[in-house]
Amino acid sequence: MTHPLRLRQPLLCLCLAAALGATASGTLAQSAPPYMNGGIGAGEQASIKATAADYNLQLLFSQGGSGEYISDVKLDITDSAGKTVFSLPAAGPMTNVKLPPGKYQLNAVYNGQAQTRQLTLGAQPSKLSLRWNDGPK
């Protein structure tokens, strides 16, 4: 006769593994703030603009006197404690992020040129345009 505990052991292990897996993936999903990034074509721009009100930080990256949109901006945002809360290796030209209200530092690097901004975000959208100088001709 099979002992009832022997049948329950594998089932218990499966339940525990599933619970731990759900917790781990839930934690990862909660740690990344919602964002939209892109805007190269007209369709992407329209999509990002249509949902812009859902994000309290709206960024636009451009270059030089022409104001030409740029991408491939390395973007890092840290909170008041210095902890990185958002990072994107190739942001732009439009990047919208939803962060909890608070104080942040934004660091953006394009073609080796860095820009830093201090931000205070609330529930309402804040728009920020960053423009880089034209590179050498």
PDB file of N, CA and C in Angstrom, residues 39-121:
ATOM      1  N   GLY A  39       9.122  56.621 -31.850  1.00  0.00           N
ATOM      2  CA  GLY A  39       8.761  57.850 -32.536  1.00  0.00           C
ATOM      3  C   GLY A  39       9.540  58.098 -33.810  1.00  0.00           C
ATOM      4  N   ILE A  40      10.133  57.040 -34.366  1.00  0.00           N
ATOM      5  CA  ILE A  40      10.898  57.203 -35.606  1.00  0.00           C
ATOM      6  C   ILE A  40       9.960  57.521 -36.775  1.00  0.00           C
ATOM      7  N   GLY A  41       8.868  56.797 -36.894  1.00  0.00           N
ATOM      8  CA  GLY A  41       7.921  57.027 -37.987  1.00  0.00           C
ATOM      9  C   GLY A  41       6.665  57.727 -37.497  1.00  0.00           C
ATOM     10  N   ALA A  42       5.842  58.153 -38.432  1.00  0.00           N
ATOM     11  CA  ALA A  42       4.609  58.866 -38.099  1.00  0.00           C
ATOM     12  C   ALA A  42       3.664  58.008 -37.263  1.00  0.00           C
ATOM     13  N   GLY A  43       3.600  56.697 -37.554  1.00  0.00           N
ATOM     14  CA  GLY A  43       2.735  55.800 -36.792  1.00  0.00           C
ATOM     15  C   GLY A  43       3.149  55.694 -35.335  1.00  0.00           C
ATOM     16  N   GLU A  44       4.454  55.545 -35.107  1.00  0.00           N
ATOM     17  CA  GLU A  44       4.959  55.480 -33.730  1.00  0.00           C
ATOM     18  C   GLU A  44       4.710  56.792 -33.002  1.00  0.00           C
ATOM     19  N   GLN A  45       4.946  57.907 -33.675  1.00  0.00           N
ATOM     20  CA  GLN A  45       4.724  59.209 -33.048  1.00  0.00           C
ATOM     21  C   GLN A  45       3.266  59.369 -32.640  1.00  0.00           C
ATOM     22  N   ALA A  46       2.352  58.980 -33.515  1.00  0.00           N
ATOM     23  CA  ALA A  46       0.922  59.092 -33.217  1.00  0.00           C
ATOM     24  C   ALA A  46       0.545  58.224 -32.027  1.00  0.00           C
ATOM     25  N   SER A  47       1.087  57.017 -31.967  1.00  0.00           N
ATOM     26  CA  SER A  47       0.793  56.102 -30.866  1.00  0.00           C
ATOM     27  C   SER A  47       1.308  56.649 -29.535  1.00  0.00           C
ATOM     28  N   ILE A  48       2.523  57.167 -29.541  1.00  0.00           N
ATOM     29  CA  ILE A  48       3.106  57.708 -28.309  1.00  0.00           C
ATOM     30  C   ILE A  48       2.350  58.958 -27.865  1.00  0.00           C
ATOM     31  N   LYS A  49       2.004  59.827 -28.803  1.00  0.00           N
ATOM     32  CA  LYS A  49       1.258  61.043 -28.460  1.00  0.00           C
ATOM     33  C   LYS A  49      -0.138  60.711 -27.939  1.00  0.00           C
ATOM     34  N   ALA A  50      -0.768  59.669 -28.487  1.00  0.00           N
ATOM     35  CA  ALA A  50      -2.127  59.298 -28.085  1.00  0.00           C
ATOM     36  C   ALA A  50      -2.198  58.829 -26.637  1.00  0.00           C
ATOM     37  N   THR A  51      -1.110  58.260 -26.127  1.00  0.00           N
ATOM     38  CA  THR A  51      -1.109  57.744 -24.750  1.00  0.00           C
ATOM     39  C   THR A  51      -0.269  58.602 -23.807  1.00  0.00           C
ATOM     40  N   ALA A  52       0.211  59.747 -24.267  1.00  0.00           N
ATOM     41  CA  ALA A  52       1.128  60.577 -23.475  1.00  0.00           C
ATOM     42  C   ALA A  52       0.556  60.968 -22.116  1.00  0.00           C
ATOM     43  N   ALA A  53      -0.733  61.204 -22.029  1.00  0.00           N
ATOM     44  CA  ALA A  53      -1.339  61.632 -20.764  1.00  0.00           C
ATOM     45  C   ALA A  53      -1.230  60.571 -19.672  1.00  0.00           C
ATOM     46  N   ASP A  54      -0.944  59.328 -20.043  1.00  0.00           N
ATOM     47  CA  ASP A  54      -0.806  58.245 -19.066  1.00  0.00           C
ATOM     48  C   ASP A  54       0.555  58.251 -18.372  1.00  0.00           C
ATOM     49  N   TYR A  55       1.466  59.099 -18.815  1.00  0.00           N
ATOM     50  CA  TYR A  55       2.844  59.112 -18.305  1.00  0.00           C
ATOM     51  C   TYR A  55       3.173  60.496 -17.750  1.00  0.00           C
ATOM     52  N   ASN A  56       3.788  60.525 -16.556  1.00  0.00           N
ATOM     53  CA  ASN A  56       4.074  61.827 -15.949  1.00  0.00           C
ATOM     54  C   ASN A  56       5.429  62.408 -16.346  1.00  0.00           C
ATOM     55  N   LEU A  57       6.213  61.701 -17.152  1.00  0.00           N
ATOM     56  CA  LEU A  57       7.449  62.250 -17.700  1.00  0.00           C
ATOM     57  C   LEU A  57       7.461  61.999 -19.202  1.00  0.00           C
ATOM     58  N   GLN A  58       7.493  63.085 -19.965  1.00  0.00           N
ATOM     59  CA  GLN A  58       7.476  63.001 -21.426  1.00  0.00           C
ATOM     60  C   GLN A  58       8.748  63.659 -21.951  1.00  0.00           C
ATOM     61  N   LEU A  59       9.606  62.858 -22.574  1.00  0.00           N
ATOM     62  CA  LEU A  59      10.908  63.322 -23.043  1.00  0.00           C
ATOM     63  C   LEU A  59      10.955  63.358 -24.563  1.00  0.00           C
ATOM     64  N   LEU A  60      11.659  64.354 -25.084  1.00  0.00           N
ATOM     65  CA  LEU A  60      11.885  64.477 -26.519  1.00  0.00           C
ATOM     66  C   LEU A  60      13.357  64.814 -26.722  1.00  0.00           C
ATOM     67  N   PHE A  61      14.037  64.046 -27.566  1.00  0.00           N
ATOM     68  CA  PHE A  61      15.464  64.230 -27.811  1.00  0.00           C
ATOM     69  C   PHE A  61      15.675  64.732 -29.239  1.00  0.00           C
ATOM     70  N   SER A  62      16.473  65.798 -29.371  1.00  0.00           N
ATOM     71  CA  SER A  62      16.760  66.350 -30.695  1.00  0.00           C
ATOM     72  C   SER A  62      18.194  66.860 -30.746  1.00  0.00           C
ATOM     73  N   GLN A  63      18.593  67.277 -31.949  1.00  0.00           N
ATOM     74  CA  GLN A  63      19.982  67.682 -32.162  1.00  0.00           C
ATOM     75  C   GLN A  63      20.060  68.957 -32.981  1.00  0.00           C
ATOM     76  N   GLY A  64      20.953  69.838 -32.563  1.00  0.00           N
ATOM     77  CA  GLY A  64      21.356  70.999 -33.345  1.00  0.00           C
ATOM     78  C   GLY A  64      20.279  72.002 -33.659  1.00  0.00           C
ATOM     79  N   GLY A  65      20.654  72.942 -34.523  1.00  0.00           N
ATOM     80  CA  GLY A  65      19.760  74.019 -34.907  1.00  0.00           C
ATOM     81  C   GLY A  65      18.536  73.545 -35.660  1.00  0.00           C
ATOM     82  N   SER A  66      18.644  72.416 -36.341  1.00  0.00           N
ATOM     83  CA  SER A  66      17.515  71.903 -37.124  1.00  0.00           C
ATOM     84  C   SER A  66      16.445  71.276 -36.241  1.00  0.00           C
ATOM     85  N   GLY A  67      16.836  70.862 -35.038  1.00  0.00           N
ATOM     86  CA  GLY A  67      15.882  70.188 -34.160  1.00  0.00           C
ATOM     87  C   GLY A  67      15.562  68.779 -34.604  1.00  0.00           C
ATOM     88  N   GLU A  68      16.425  68.202 -35.419  1.00  0.00           N
ATOM     89  CA  GLU A  68      16.226  66.839 -35.920  1.00  0.00           C
ATOM     90  C   GLU A  68      16.131  65.865 -34.744  1.00  0.00           C
ATOM     91  N   TYR A  69      15.102  65.013 -34.773  1.00  0.00           N
ATOM     92  CA  TYR A  69      14.931  64.020 -33.712  1.00  0.00           C
ATOM     93  C   TYR A  69      16.088  63.031 -33.725  1.00  0.00           C
ATOM     94  N   ILE A  70      16.482  62.591 -32.523  1.00  0.00           N
ATOM     95  CA  ILE A  70      17.554  61.604 -32.403  1.00  0.00           C
ATOM     96  C   ILE A  70      17.114  60.457 -31.507  1.00  0.00           C
ATOM     97  N   SER A  71      17.746  59.321 -31.714  1.00  0.00           N
ATOM     98  CA  SER A  71      17.539  58.154 -30.856  1.00  0.00           C
ATOM     99  C   SER A  71      18.912  57.692 -30.386  1.00  0.00           C
ATOM    100  N   ASP A  72      18.974  56.541 -29.785  1.00  0.00           N
ATOM    101  CA  ASP A  72      20.224  55.994 -29.242  1.00  0.00           C
ATOM    102  C   ASP A  72      20.787  56.854 -28.121  1.00  0.00           C
ATOM    103  N   VAL A  73      19.915  57.455 -27.333  1.00  0.00           N
ATOM    104  CA  VAL A  73      20.323  58.218 -26.156  1.00  0.00           C
ATOM    105  C   VAL A  73      20.350  57.253 -24.975  1.00  0.00           C
ATOM    106  N   LYS A  74      21.461  57.200 -24.263  1.00  0.00           N
ATOM    107  CA  LYS A  74      21.537  56.380 -23.045  1.00  0.00           C
ATOM    108  C   LYS A  74      20.876  57.178 -21.936  1.00  0.00           C
ATOM    109  N   LEU A  75      19.819  56.622 -21.375  1.00  0.00           N
ATOM    110  CA  LEU A  75      18.996  57.332 -20.399  1.00  0.00           C
ATOM    111  C   LEU A  75      18.996  56.590 -19.071  1.00  0.00           C
ATOM    112  N   ASP A  76      19.306  57.314 -17.996  1.00  0.00           N
ATOM    113  CA  ASP A  76      19.245  56.768 -16.638  1.00  0.00           C
ATOM    114  C   ASP A  76      18.537  57.775 -15.749  1.00  0.00           C
ATOM    115  N   ILE A  77      17.615  57.282 -14.929  1.00  0.00           N
ATOM    116  CA  ILE A  77      16.907  58.130 -13.974  1.00  0.00           C
ATOM    117  C   ILE A  77      17.099  57.523 -12.593  1.00  0.00           C
ATOM    118  N   THR A  78      17.557  58.357 -11.654  1.00  0.00           N
ATOM    119  CA  THR A  78      17.769  57.902 -10.281  1.00  0.00           C
ATOM    120  C   THR A  78      16.837  58.664  -9.352  1.00  0.00           C
ATOM    121  N   ASP A  79      16.466  58.011  -8.244  1.00  0.00           N
ATOM    122  CA  ASP A  79      15.610  58.672  -7.266  1.00  0.00           C
ATOM    123  C   ASP A  79      16.457  59.512  -6.309  1.00  0.00           C
ATOM    124  N   SER A  80      15.815  60.119  -5.321  1.00  0.00           N
ATOM    125  CA  SER A  80      16.526  61.015  -4.402  1.00  0.00           C
ATOM    126  C   SER A  80      17.546  60.278  -3.540  1.00  0.00           C
ATOM    127  N   ALA A  81      17.429  58.955  -3.438  1.00  0.00           N
ATOM    128  CA  ALA A  81      18.399  58.154  -2.682  1.00  0.00           C
ATOM    129  C   ALA A  81      19.563  57.695  -3.563  1.00  0.00           C
ATOM    130  N   GLY A  82      19.533  58.036  -4.854  1.00  0.00           N
ATOM    131  CA  GLY A  82      20.597  57.642  -5.773  1.00  0.00           C
ATOM    132  C   GLY A  82      20.398  56.281  -6.412  1.00  0.00           C
ATOM    133  N   LYS A  83      19.245  55.662  -6.181  1.00  0.00           N
ATOM    134  CA  LYS A  83      18.947  54.346  -6.757  1.00  0.00           C
ATOM    135  C   LYS A  83      18.402  54.521  -8.180  1.00  0.00           C
ATOM    136  N   THR A  84      18.944  53.750  -9.116  1.00  0.00           N
ATOM    137  CA  THR A  84      18.454  53.802 -10.491  1.00  0.00           C
ATOM    138  C   THR A  84      17.057  53.192 -10.539  1.00  0.00           C
ATOM    139  N   VAL A  85      16.087  53.992 -10.989  1.00  0.00           N
ATOM    140  CA  VAL A  85      14.705  53.526 -11.075  1.00  0.00           C
ATOM    141  C   VAL A  85      14.275  53.277 -12.512  1.00  0.00           C
ATOM    142  N   PHE A  86      15.060  53.806 -13.468  1.00  0.00           N
ATOM    143  CA  PHE A  86      14.741  53.591 -14.879  1.00  0.00           C
ATOM    144  C   PHE A  86      16.019  53.726 -15.688  1.00  0.00           C
ATOM    145  N   SER A  87      16.209  52.802 -16.614  1.00  0.00           N
ATOM    146  CA  SER A  87      17.393  52.829 -17.466  1.00  0.00           C
ATOM    147  C   SER A  87      17.016  52.285 -18.838  1.00  0.00           C
ATOM    148  N   LEU A  88      17.470  52.979 -19.861  1.00  0.00           N
ATOM    149  CA  LEU A  88      17.200  52.567 -21.229  1.00  0.00           C
ATOM    150  C   LEU A  88      18.458  52.853 -22.045  1.00  0.00           C
ATOM    151  N   PRO A  89      19.055  51.832 -22.644  1.00  0.00           N
ATOM    152  CA  PRO A  89      20.319  52.041 -23.356  1.00  0.00           C
ATOM    153  C   PRO A  89      20.181  52.787 -24.681  1.00  0.00           C
ATOM    154  N   ALA A  90      18.997  52.781 -25.284  1.00  0.00           N
ATOM    155  CA  ALA A  90      18.807  53.437 -26.585  1.00  0.00           C
ATOM    156  C   ALA A  90      17.445  54.117 -26.621  1.00  0.00           C
ATOM    157  N   ALA A  91      17.318  55.216 -25.911  1.00  0.00           N
ATOM    158  CA  ALA A  91      16.052  55.941 -25.817  1.00  0.00           C
ATOM    159  C   ALA A  91      15.909  56.921 -26.977  1.00  0.00           C
ATOM    160  N   GLY A  92      14.665  57.274 -27.246  1.00  0.00           N
ATOM    161  CA  GLY A  92      14.379  58.344 -28.171  1.00  0.00           C
ATOM    162  C   GLY A  92      13.820  57.886 -29.503  1.00  0.00           C
ATOM    163  N   PRO A  93      13.383  58.843 -30.257  1.00  0.00           N
ATOM    164  CA  PRO A  93      13.392  60.266 -29.954  1.00  0.00           C
ATOM    165  C   PRO A  93      12.343  60.704 -28.933  1.00  0.00           C
ATOM    166  N   MET A  94      11.309  59.872 -28.726  1.00  0.00           N
ATOM    167  CA  MET A  94      10.284  60.184 -27.731  1.00  0.00           C
ATOM    168  C   MET A  94      10.277  59.071 -26.693  1.00  0.00           C
ATOM    169  N   THR A  95      10.352  59.454 -25.433  1.00  0.00           N
ATOM    170  CA  THR A  95      10.309  58.474 -24.350  1.00  0.00           C
ATOM    171  C   THR A  95       9.371  59.005 -23.279  1.00  0.00           C
ATOM    172  N   ASN A  96       8.340  58.237 -22.963  1.00  0.00           N
ATOM    173  CA  ASN A  96       7.398  58.579 -21.903  1.00  0.00           C
ATOM    174  C   ASN A  96       7.521  57.542 -20.800  1.00  0.00           C
ATOM    175  N   VAL A  97       7.609  58.017 -19.550  1.00  0.00           N
ATOM    176  CA  VAL A  97       7.801  57.131 -18.406  1.00  0.00           C
ATOM    177  C   VAL A  97       6.801  57.514 -17.323  1.00  0.00           C
ATOM    178  N   LYS A  98       6.276  56.510 -16.625  1.00  0.00           N
ATOM    179  CA  LYS A  98       5.383  56.765 -15.492  1.00  0.00           C
ATOM    180  C   LYS A  98       6.124  56.389 -14.217  1.00  0.00           C
ATOM    181  N   LEU A  99       6.473  57.411 -13.433  1.00  0.00           N
ATOM    182  CA  LEU A  99       7.195  57.217 -12.177  1.00  0.00           C
ATOM    183  C   LEU A  99       6.346  57.724 -11.020  1.00  0.00           C
ATOM    184  N   PRO A 100       6.564  57.195  -9.824  1.00  0.00           N
ATOM    185  CA  PRO A 100       5.851  57.737  -8.665  1.00  0.00           C
ATOM    186  C   PRO A 100       6.238  59.206  -8.454  1.00  0.00           C
ATOM    187  N   PRO A 101       5.324  60.026  -7.961  1.00  0.00           N
ATOM    188  CA  PRO A 101       5.685  61.415  -7.674  1.00  0.00           C
ATOM    189  C   PRO A 101       6.912  61.477  -6.763  1.00  0.00           C
ATOM    190  N   GLY A 102       7.804  62.416  -7.042  1.00  0.00           N
ATOM    191  CA  GLY A 102       9.014  62.557  -6.235  1.00  0.00           C
ATOM    192  C   GLY A 102      10.088  63.319  -6.977  1.00  0.00           C
ATOM    193  N   LYS A 103      11.277  63.333  -6.374  1.00  0.00           N
ATOM    194  CA  LYS A 103      12.432  64.033  -6.951  1.00  0.00           C
ATOM    195  C   LYS A 103      13.364  63.016  -7.598  1.00  0.00           C
ATOM    196  N   TYR A 104      13.850  63.364  -8.789  1.00  0.00           N
ATOM    197  CA  TYR A 104      14.693  62.462  -9.572  1.00  0.00           C
ATOM    198  C   TYR A 104      15.827  63.236 -10.238  1.00  0.00           C
ATOM    199  N   GLN A 105      16.851  62.492 -10.615  1.00  0.00           N
ATOM    200  CA  GLN A 105      17.908  63.045 -11.464  1.00  0.00           C
ATOM    201  C   GLN A 105      17.916  62.263 -12.762  1.00  0.00           C
ATOM    202  N   LEU A 106      17.887  62.992 -13.870  1.00  0.00           N
ATOM    203  CA  LEU A 106      17.914  62.388 -15.198  1.00  0.00           C
ATOM    204  C   LEU A 106      19.306  62.592 -15.778  1.00  0.00           C
ATOM    205  N   ASN A 107      19.896  61.523 -16.273  1.00  0.00           N
ATOM    206  CA  ASN A 107      21.186  61.573 -16.963  1.00  0.00           C
ATOM    207  C   ASN A 107      20.977  61.004 -18.357  1.00  0.00           C
ATOM    208  N   ALA A 108      21.335  61.789 -19.364  1.00  0.00           N
ATOM    209  CA  ALA A 108      21.175  61.362 -20.751  1.00  0.00           C
ATOM    210  C   ALA A 108      22.486  61.605 -21.489  1.00  0.00           C
ATOM    211  N   VAL A 109      22.926  60.602 -22.251  1.00  0.00           N
ATOM    212  CA  VAL A 109      24.189  60.706 -22.988  1.00  0.00           C
ATOM    213  C   VAL A 109      23.928  60.363 -24.451  1.00  0.00           C
ATOM    214  N   TYR A 110      24.406  61.258 -25.335  1.00  0.00           N
ATOM    215  CA  TYR A 110      24.306  61.038 -26.773  1.00  0.00           C
ATOM    216  C   TYR A 110      25.633  61.446 -27.406  1.00  0.00           C
ATOM    217  N   ASN A 111      26.213  60.558 -28.183  1.00  0.00           N
ATOM    218  CA  ASN A 111      27.506  60.819 -28.837  1.00  0.00           C
ATOM    219  C   ASN A 111      28.564  61.318 -27.855  1.00  0.00           C
ATOM    220  N   GLY A 112      28.576  60.766 -26.656  1.00  0.00           N
ATOM    221  CA  GLY A 112      29.571  61.135 -25.654  1.00  0.00           C
ATOM    222  C   GLY A 112      29.278  62.424 -24.911  1.00  0.00           C
ATOM    223  N   GLN A 113      28.218  63.134 -25.278  1.00  0.00           N
ATOM    224  CA  GLN A 113      27.837  64.376 -24.602  1.00  0.00           C
ATOM    225  C   GLN A 113      26.743  64.076 -23.583  1.00  0.00           C
ATOM    226  N   ALA A 114      27.014  64.425 -22.313  1.00  0.00           N
ATOM    227  CA  ALA A 114      26.074  64.135 -21.231  1.00  0.00           C
ATOM    228  C   ALA A 114      25.267  65.373 -20.852  1.00  0.00           C
ATOM    229  N   GLN A 115      24.022  65.131 -20.489  1.00  0.00           N
ATOM    230  CA  GLN A 115      23.163  66.173 -19.936  1.00  0.00           C
ATOM    231  C   GLN A 115      22.521  65.622 -18.677  1.00  0.00           C
ATOM    232  N   THR A 116      22.429  66.475 -17.662  1.00  0.00           N
ATOM    233  CA  THR A 116      21.828  66.088 -16.388  1.00  0.00           C
ATOM    234  C   THR A 116      20.751  67.102 -16.033  1.00  0.00           C
ATOM    235  N   ARG A 117      19.623  66.608 -15.550  1.00  0.00           N
ATOM    236  CA  ARG A 117      18.530  67.477 -15.114  1.00  0.00           C
ATOM    237  C   ARG A 117      17.989  66.965 -13.781  1.00  0.00           C
ATOM    238  N   GLN A 118      17.621  67.906 -12.923  1.00  0.00           N
ATOM    239  CA  GLN A 118      16.926  67.581 -11.681  1.00  0.00           C
ATOM    240  C   GLN A 118      15.430  67.703 -11.962  1.00  0.00           C
ATOM    241  N   LEU A 119      14.663  66.702 -11.567  1.00  0.00           N
ATOM    242  CA  LEU A 119      13.229  66.679 -11.856  1.00  0.00           C
ATOM    243  C   LEU A 119      12.420  66.544 -10.578  1.00  0.00           C
ATOM    244  N   THR A 120      11.292  67.206 -10.531  1.00  0.00           N
ATOM    245  CA  THR A 120      10.294  66.971  -9.497  1.00  0.00           C
ATOM    246  C   THR A 120       9.021  66.590 -10.230  1.00  0.00           C
ATOM    247  N   LEU A 121       8.608  65.343 -10.056  1.00  0.00           N
ATOM    248  CA  LEU A 121       7.445  64.832 -10.778  1.00  0.00           C
ATOM    249  C   LEU A 121       6.248  64.709  -9.857  1.00  0.00           C
TER     250      LEU A 121
END
